[in-house]
Amino acid sequence: MSPGERGSGKPLIVAAIPCFNEERFIGSVVLKAKKHVDRVIVVDDGCTDGSAEIAASAGATVFRHECNQGVGAATRTAMRKAREMGADIMVRLDGDGQHDADEIPKVIAPILRGEADVVVGSRFLAGKERPPLFRRIGQRVLTATTNIGSGTRIRDSQSGFRAFSAKALEKLDLGEDGFSVESEMQFAISRSGLKVVEVPIAVIYAERAKRNPVGHGLSVLSRVLVLLSLRQPMVLFGVPGLLLLGGGLFLGMRVLDIYDRTSVLAIGTFLTGILLCLMGVLALFAAVMLQSMKELLRSQWERFRRAAEEEQ
Ligand SMILES: Nc1nc2c(ncn2[C@@H]2O[C@H](COP(=O)(O)OP(=O)(O)OP(=O)(O)O)[C@@H](O)[C@H]2O)c(=O)[nH]1
Ligand SMILES: [Mg+2]
């Protein structure tokens, strides 16, 4: 591990807290985090309350977004600022007190031991303070979709309590502005070949959820599906396309078989078969189109990257 800005050989550890109107909690989160890290940064994501002033007086360095951009954008800003500071490790936690800052040493430990590039604090490994049932169901659906799409298995894909090595801060290329950033990160982790481990964390759910869990879950899921369709079109469209086409052809054979035996055209089965075949062909078409776009974009990007390298 390369030493941070102090050049003392001791790793520079930065805690980063994306913050949107958390004046009730941010001061105590910063004070608690300060005990375990060298610097605390707070990204004021267009707060309209006193969060920024409270965070600064508690000892954090505050970076401001002029208007609210979302937790993903705030996380990106935090990662960029931590890189600029020369952080060897950045640990990201929420500003509403749901994460226990006293668990920071546990979350960064695998990176300090050189065993991981990214550490995810998992709410499902701790066994005690587990999320309420309705949240758990939503989180499981998002986790299953993200795991299938990214090919990396993480038990709690939506956790915001995470630590990143300097290498991860450099390599993770993120673009999602909202809560889907955690899933996007998992796609980026598997693309960059970073090593990820999970450690158990406790989460405190003392207050009601701020957003409608169904609407929130669906909006994150829809973004995860968009990410999946762009990165794995064959999985999202190709496999269902083949299944639909197979089902349609099977029904077609049945119609022929019935007609052969009874001279009756099973019109319902026939129409269902046609519908399935059409849907299958459309899905396969979408898969091929998206796959070609993906290949095209990748080759353009490679060309652009090589040209940039040659210029240096
Ligand atoms: N909601 C929200 N949070 C943001 C935003 N930008 C930064 N954050 C911070 O991101 C962290 C996580 O947001 P929360 O709203 O607590 O998300 P959550 O923990 O999944 O939801 P709750 O269980 O309802 O607290 C907090 O520290 C927020 O202050 C934003 O645009 N919207
Ligand atoms: Mg929260």
Short mmCIF file of C-alpha atoms and ligand atoms in Angstrom, two decimals:
data_model
loop_
_atom_site.label_atom_id
_atom_site.label_comp_id
_atom_site.label_asym_id
_atom_site.label_seq_id
_atom_site.Cartn_x
_atom_site.Cartn_y
_atom_site.Cartn_z
CA MET A 1 0.00 0.00 0.00
CA SER A 2 1.38 3.40 -0.95
CA PRO A 3 1.67 5.95 1.83
CA GLY A 4 -0.71 8.90 1.76
CA GLU A 5 -0.11 12.62 1.75
CA ARG A 6 1.80 12.65 5.03
CA GLY A 7 4.52 10.52 3.55
CA SER A 8 5.10 8.89 6.95
CA GLY A 9 4.52 5.39 5.66
CA LYS A 10 1.34 5.23 7.72
CA PRO A 11 -1.74 4.91 5.50
CA LEU A 12 -3.93 7.98 5.17
CA ILE A 13 -7.47 7.02 6.05
CA VAL A 14 -10.37 9.26 5.06
CA ALA A 15 -14.00 8.88 6.11
CA ALA A 16 -16.49 10.22 3.56
CA ILE A 17 -20.09 11.04 4.32
CA PRO A 18 -22.58 11.97 1.60
CA CYS A 19 -25.06 14.26 3.27
CA PHE A 20 -28.48 15.59 2.36
CA ASN A 21 -30.24 17.52 5.13
CA GLU A 22 -28.94 15.53 8.09
CA GLU A 23 -28.55 18.34 10.65
CA ARG A 24 -29.91 16.17 13.45
CA PHE A 25 -27.22 13.50 13.09
CA ILE A 26 -24.26 14.72 11.03
CA GLY A 27 -22.39 16.35 13.95
CA SER A 28 -22.28 13.19 16.03
CA VAL A 29 -21.44 11.00 13.02
CA VAL A 30 -18.46 13.25 12.18
CA LEU A 31 -17.24 13.34 15.78
CA LYS A 32 -17.46 9.56 16.10
CA ALA A 33 -15.80 8.94 12.71
CA LYS A 34 -12.93 11.33 13.56
CA LYS A 35 -11.76 8.98 16.31
CA HIS A 36 -10.96 6.28 13.74
CA VAL A 37 -9.61 8.14 10.69
CA ASP A 38 -7.18 10.91 9.74
CA ARG A 39 -9.69 13.12 7.95
CA VAL A 40 -13.44 13.30 7.58
CA ILE A 41 -15.02 14.71 4.45
CA VAL A 42 -18.69 15.54 4.13
CA VAL A 43 -20.29 16.09 0.73
CA ASP A 44 -23.08 18.61 1.24
CA ASP A 45 -25.42 17.48 -1.53
CA GLY A 46 -27.33 20.77 -1.83
CA CYS A 47 -28.46 20.77 1.81
CA THR A 48 -31.03 23.38 2.74
CA ASP A 49 -30.58 22.95 6.50
CA GLY A 50 -27.63 23.52 8.84
CA SER A 51 -25.83 20.23 8.01
CA ALA A 52 -22.79 21.84 6.36
CA GLU A 53 -22.10 24.28 9.23
CA ILE A 54 -22.55 21.56 11.85
CA ALA A 55 -20.29 19.13 9.95
CA ALA A 56 -17.59 21.81 9.57
CA SER A 57 -17.71 22.77 13.23
CA ALA A 58 -17.45 19.10 14.19
CA GLY A 59 -14.17 18.99 12.25
CA ALA A 60 -15.09 17.76 8.77
CA THR A 61 -13.88 19.20 5.48
CA VAL A 62 -17.07 20.05 3.63
CA PHE A 63 -17.44 19.96 -0.18
CA ARG A 64 -20.61 21.46 -1.56
CA HIS A 65 -22.86 20.58 -4.49
CA GLU A 66 -24.74 23.76 -5.36
CA CYS A 67 -27.89 21.75 -5.97
CA ASN A 68 -29.01 18.30 -4.91
CA GLN A 69 -27.56 15.67 -7.27
CA GLY A 70 -28.22 12.42 -5.44
CA VAL A 71 -26.30 10.04 -3.27
CA GLY A 72 -24.41 8.49 -6.22
CA ALA A 73 -23.13 11.87 -7.37
CA ALA A 74 -22.18 12.70 -3.75
CA THR A 75 -20.28 9.40 -3.48
CA ARG A 76 -18.41 10.17 -6.73
CA THR A 77 -17.41 13.59 -5.42
CA ALA A 78 -16.22 11.98 -2.18
CA MET A 79 -14.11 9.46 -4.10
CA ARG A 80 -12.55 12.19 -6.26
CA LYS A 81 -11.73 14.37 -3.24
CA ALA A 82 -10.27 11.41 -1.34
CA ARG A 83 -8.06 10.60 -4.36
CA GLU A 84 -6.89 14.22 -4.53
CA MET A 85 -6.02 14.09 -0.82
CA GLY A 86 -3.88 11.01 -1.48
CA ALA A 87 -6.05 8.73 0.62
CA ASP A 88 -4.87 5.16 0.96
CA ILE A 89 -8.30 4.14 2.18
CA MET A 90 -11.64 5.88 1.95
CA VAL A 91 -14.45 4.57 4.09
CA ARG A 92 -17.93 5.76 3.14
CA LEU A 93 -20.79 5.83 5.62
CA ASP A 94 -24.21 7.42 5.89
CA GLY A 95 -24.76 10.73 7.64
CA ASP A 96 -28.05 9.82 9.32
CA GLY A 97 -26.51 7.73 12.10
CA GLN A 98 -27.71 4.40 10.69
CA HIS A 99 -24.12 3.19 10.43
CA ASP A 100 -22.08 2.93 13.59
CA ALA A 101 -18.84 4.86 12.98
CA ASP A 102 -17.21 2.78 15.72
CA GLU A 103 -17.29 -0.09 13.22
CA ILE A 104 -14.93 1.77 10.84
CA PRO A 105 -11.84 -0.18 12.03
CA LYS A 106 -13.63 -3.45 11.27
CA VAL A 107 -14.66 -2.27 7.78
CA ILE A 108 -11.19 -1.05 6.78
CA ALA A 109 -9.26 -3.96 8.33
CA PRO A 110 -9.26 -6.27 5.24
CA ILE A 111 -7.74 -3.45 3.14
CA LEU A 112 -5.08 -2.73 5.77
CA ARG A 113 -4.21 -6.43 5.77
CA GLY A 114 -3.91 -6.31 1.96
CA GLU A 115 -6.75 -8.81 1.55
CA ALA A 116 -9.22 -6.60 -0.34
CA ASP A 117 -9.64 -3.56 -2.58
CA VAL A 118 -13.27 -3.01 -1.63
CA VAL A 119 -14.97 -3.96 1.63
CA VAL A 120 -18.75 -4.03 1.87
CA GLY A 121 -20.34 -3.82 5.31
CA SER A 122 -23.09 -6.40 5.15
CA ARG A 123 -26.30 -6.10 7.15
CA PHE A 124 -27.05 -9.77 6.62
CA LEU A 125 -23.94 -11.24 8.21
CA ALA A 126 -24.31 -9.61 11.64
CA GLY A 127 -27.28 -11.62 12.80
CA LYS A 128 -28.54 -8.97 15.27
CA GLU A 129 -29.84 -5.57 13.99
CA ARG A 130 -31.27 -6.83 10.70
CA PRO A 131 -33.37 -4.56 8.49
CA PRO A 132 -37.16 -4.79 8.87
CA LEU A 133 -38.84 -7.54 6.78
CA PHE A 134 -40.24 -5.39 3.95
CA ARG A 135 -36.84 -3.75 3.43
CA ARG A 136 -35.13 -7.13 3.53
CA ILE A 137 -37.34 -8.46 0.75
CA GLY A 138 -36.61 -5.46 -1.50
CA GLN A 139 -32.91 -5.63 -0.72
CA ARG A 140 -32.85 -9.36 -1.55
CA VAL A 141 -34.48 -8.75 -4.96
CA LEU A 142 -31.99 -5.98 -5.77
CA THR A 143 -29.10 -8.11 -4.54
CA ALA A 144 -30.16 -11.14 -6.60
CA THR A 145 -30.52 -9.02 -9.77
CA THR A 146 -27.21 -7.25 -9.18
CA ASN A 147 -25.38 -10.52 -8.42
CA ILE A 148 -26.69 -12.21 -11.58
CA GLY A 149 -25.90 -9.17 -13.73
CA SER A 150 -22.43 -8.46 -12.36
CA GLY A 151 -21.25 -12.02 -11.85
CA THR A 152 -19.88 -11.01 -8.42
CA ARG A 153 -21.67 -12.39 -5.39
CA ILE A 154 -22.23 -9.93 -2.55
CA ARG A 155 -24.74 -10.72 0.20
CA ASP A 156 -25.75 -7.08 0.71
CA SER A 157 -25.41 -5.29 -2.61
CA GLN A 158 -27.17 -2.13 -1.36
CA SER A 159 -25.09 -1.36 1.72
CA GLY A 160 -23.63 2.15 1.85
CA PHE A 161 -21.03 1.34 4.53
CA ARG A 162 -18.02 0.51 2.36
CA ALA A 163 -14.27 0.95 2.26
CA PHE A 164 -12.09 1.44 -0.82
CA SER A 165 -8.34 1.09 -1.31
CA ALA A 166 -6.43 3.73 -3.34
CA LYS A 167 -6.48 1.26 -6.26
CA ALA A 168 -10.28 0.96 -6.04
CA LEU A 169 -10.65 4.76 -5.86
CA GLU A 170 -8.60 4.97 -9.04
CA LYS A 171 -10.28 2.16 -10.95
CA LEU A 172 -13.97 2.44 -10.10
CA ASP A 173 -15.61 4.35 -12.90
CA LEU A 174 -19.13 5.31 -11.82
CA GLY A 175 -21.89 7.33 -13.45
CA GLU A 176 -25.14 6.67 -11.55
CA ASP A 177 -26.40 9.68 -9.60
CA GLY A 178 -28.94 8.00 -7.35
CA PHE A 179 -29.15 5.00 -5.08
CA SER A 180 -28.38 2.55 -7.92
CA VAL A 181 -24.73 3.56 -7.51
CA GLU A 182 -24.17 0.63 -5.10
CA SER A 183 -25.29 -1.85 -7.77
CA GLU A 184 -23.31 -0.03 -10.44
CA MET A 185 -20.27 -0.31 -8.20
CA GLN A 186 -20.66 -4.07 -8.19
CA PHE A 187 -20.66 -4.13 -12.00
CA ALA A 188 -17.56 -1.90 -11.95
CA ILE A 189 -15.84 -4.09 -9.34
CA SER A 190 -16.17 -7.20 -11.48
CA ARG A 191 -15.09 -5.33 -14.63
CA SER A 192 -11.94 -3.97 -12.96
CA GLY A 193 -11.04 -7.26 -11.33
CA LEU A 194 -10.97 -5.70 -7.85
CA LYS A 195 -11.03 -7.98 -4.84
CA VAL A 196 -14.10 -7.52 -2.69
CA VAL A 197 -14.88 -8.94 0.75
CA GLU A 198 -17.82 -8.48 3.09
CA VAL A 199 -17.73 -7.91 6.83
CA PRO A 200 -20.74 -7.94 9.15
CA ILE A 201 -22.08 -4.58 10.29
CA ALA A 202 -25.03 -3.55 12.42
CA VAL A 203 -27.52 -1.01 11.09
CA ILE A 204 -29.77 1.09 13.29
CA TYR A 205 -33.31 1.57 11.99
CA ALA A 206 -34.63 3.88 14.72
CA GLU A 207 -36.73 6.02 12.35
CA ARG A 208 -39.27 5.36 9.64
CA ALA A 209 -37.94 4.94 6.08
CA LYS A 210 -37.65 8.36 4.39
CA ARG A 211 -39.01 7.12 1.08
CA ASN A 212 -41.82 4.82 0.08
CA PRO A 213 -39.98 1.45 0.06
CA VAL A 214 -41.92 0.06 -2.92
CA GLY A 215 -41.41 3.13 -5.13
CA HIS A 216 -37.78 3.43 -4.02
CA GLY A 217 -37.10 -0.28 -4.61
CA LEU A 218 -38.68 -0.18 -8.07
CA SER A 219 -36.76 2.91 -9.13
CA VAL A 220 -33.44 1.33 -8.09
CA LEU A 221 -34.45 -1.97 -9.75
CA SER A 222 -35.28 -0.21 -13.01
CA ARG A 223 -31.83 1.43 -13.05
CA VAL A 224 -30.19 -1.93 -12.27
CA LEU A 225 -32.06 -3.46 -15.22
CA VAL A 226 -30.88 -0.64 -17.47
CA LEU A 227 -27.28 -1.24 -16.32
CA LEU A 228 -27.77 -4.96 -16.88
CA SER A 229 -29.25 -4.47 -20.36
CA LEU A 230 -26.28 -2.32 -21.39
CA ARG A 231 -23.64 -4.61 -19.92
CA GLN A 232 -25.18 -8.07 -20.30
CA PRO A 233 -27.78 -7.82 -23.08
CA MET A 234 -27.52 -11.51 -23.81
CA VAL A 235 -28.46 -12.36 -20.22
CA LEU A 236 -31.32 -9.88 -19.97
CA PHE A 237 -32.84 -10.32 -23.43
CA GLY A 238 -31.11 -13.28 -25.08
CA VAL A 239 -31.98 -15.94 -22.50
CA PRO A 240 -35.67 -14.92 -22.07
CA GLY A 241 -35.88 -14.54 -25.88
CA LEU A 242 -34.73 -18.11 -26.41
CA LEU A 243 -37.10 -19.38 -23.71
CA LEU A 244 -40.07 -17.51 -25.24
CA LEU A 245 -39.23 -18.74 -28.71
CA GLY A 246 -38.82 -22.29 -27.42
CA GLY A 247 -42.19 -22.05 -25.63
CA GLY A 248 -43.87 -20.70 -28.77
CA LEU A 249 -42.43 -23.46 -30.95
CA PHE A 250 -43.48 -26.09 -28.42
CA LEU A 251 -47.08 -24.79 -28.51
CA GLY A 252 -46.94 -24.77 -32.32
CA MET A 253 -45.95 -28.45 -32.31
CA ARG A 254 -48.81 -29.19 -29.94
CA VAL A 255 -51.27 -27.45 -32.29
CA LEU A 256 -50.00 -29.59 -35.18
CA ASP A 257 -50.22 -32.72 -33.06
CA ILE A 258 -53.83 -31.96 -31.99
CA TYR A 259 -54.79 -31.16 -35.59
CA ASP A 260 -53.20 -34.36 -36.78
CA ARG A 261 -55.17 -36.45 -34.28
CA THR A 262 -58.56 -34.65 -34.26
CA SER A 263 -58.57 -32.35 -37.36
CA VAL A 264 -59.41 -29.49 -34.95
CA LEU A 265 -57.35 -26.28 -34.94
CA ALA A 266 -56.68 -25.37 -31.27
CA ILE A 267 -57.00 -21.67 -31.96
CA GLY A 268 -56.19 -20.44 -28.40
CA THR A 269 -52.98 -22.48 -28.20
CA PHE A 270 -52.12 -21.44 -31.76
CA LEU A 271 -52.45 -17.70 -30.97
CA THR A 272 -50.52 -18.06 -27.70
CA GLY A 273 -47.75 -19.84 -29.60
CA ILE A 274 -47.58 -17.06 -32.20
CA LEU A 275 -47.47 -14.41 -29.44
CA LEU A 276 -44.64 -16.19 -27.61
CA CYS A 277 -42.67 -16.60 -30.86
CA LEU A 278 -43.08 -12.90 -31.67
CA MET A 279 -41.99 -11.84 -28.18
CA GLY A 280 -39.04 -14.23 -28.37
CA VAL A 281 -37.91 -12.88 -31.73
CA LEU A 282 -38.23 -9.29 -30.51
CA ALA A 283 -36.21 -10.05 -27.35
CA LEU A 284 -33.50 -11.80 -29.39
CA PHE A 285 -33.42 -8.86 -31.77
CA ALA A 286 -32.98 -6.45 -28.83
CA ALA A 287 -30.19 -8.69 -27.44
CA VAL A 288 -28.28 -8.69 -30.75
CA MET A 289 -28.72 -4.93 -31.23
CA LEU A 290 -27.58 -4.07 -27.71
CA GLN A 291 -24.67 -6.50 -27.90
CA SER A 292 -23.51 -4.89 -31.18
CA MET A 293 -23.82 -1.42 -29.63
CA LYS A 294 -21.83 -2.59 -26.64
CA GLU A 295 -19.06 -4.02 -28.86
CA LEU A 296 -19.01 -0.85 -30.95
CA LEU A 297 -18.77 1.41 -27.91
CA ARG A 298 -16.08 -0.77 -26.40
CA SER A 299 -13.93 -0.68 -29.55
CA GLN A 300 -14.37 3.11 -29.84
CA TRP A 301 -13.41 3.51 -26.21
CA GLU A 302 -10.33 1.30 -26.66
CA ARG A 303 -9.29 3.38 -29.70
CA PHE A 304 -9.81 6.59 -27.70
CA ARG A 305 -7.81 5.21 -24.76
CA ARG A 306 -4.91 4.08 -26.97
CA ALA A 307 -4.83 7.48 -28.71
CA ALA A 308 -4.75 9.24 -25.30
CA GLU A 309 -1.92 6.94 -24.13
CA GLU A 310 0.11 7.59 -27.29
CA GLU A 311 -0.29 11.35 -26.82
CA GLN A 312 1.17 11.21 -23.28
N1 LIG B 1 -31.98 10.67 0.26
C1 LIG B 1 -30.87 11.24 -0.18
N2 LIG B 1 -29.75 11.03 0.52
C2 LIG B 1 -28.66 11.61 0.07
C3 LIG B 1 -28.67 12.39 -1.09
N3 LIG B 1 -27.46 12.84 -1.28
C4 LIG B 1 -26.73 12.36 -0.28
N4 LIG B 1 -27.46 11.61 0.59
C5 LIG B 1 -26.96 10.92 1.80
O1 LIG B 1 -26.86 9.52 1.53
C6 LIG B 1 -27.00 8.77 2.73
C7 LIG B 1 -28.04 7.69 2.55
O2 LIG B 1 -29.31 8.26 2.32
P1 LIG B 1 -30.62 7.78 3.10
O3 LIG B 1 -31.72 8.69 2.64
O4 LIG B 1 -30.38 7.68 4.56
O5 LIG B 1 -30.84 6.33 2.48
P2 LIG B 1 -31.27 4.98 3.21
O6 LIG B 1 -30.42 4.79 4.43
O7 LIG B 1 -31.24 3.93 2.18
O8 LIG B 1 -32.77 5.24 3.61
P3 LIG B 1 -33.44 5.34 5.08
O9 LIG B 1 -33.43 3.97 5.63
O10 LIG B 1 -34.79 5.89 4.84
O11 LIG B 1 -32.56 6.24 5.89
C8 LIG B 1 -27.35 9.77 3.82
O12 LIG B 1 -26.18 10.11 4.51
C9 LIG B 1 -27.88 10.96 3.03
O13 LIG B 1 -27.73 12.16 3.73
C10 LIG B 1 -29.87 12.58 -1.82
O14 LIG B 1 -29.95 13.25 -2.85
N5 LIG B 1 -30.94 11.98 -1.33
MG MG B 2 -30.42 6.21 5.92
#
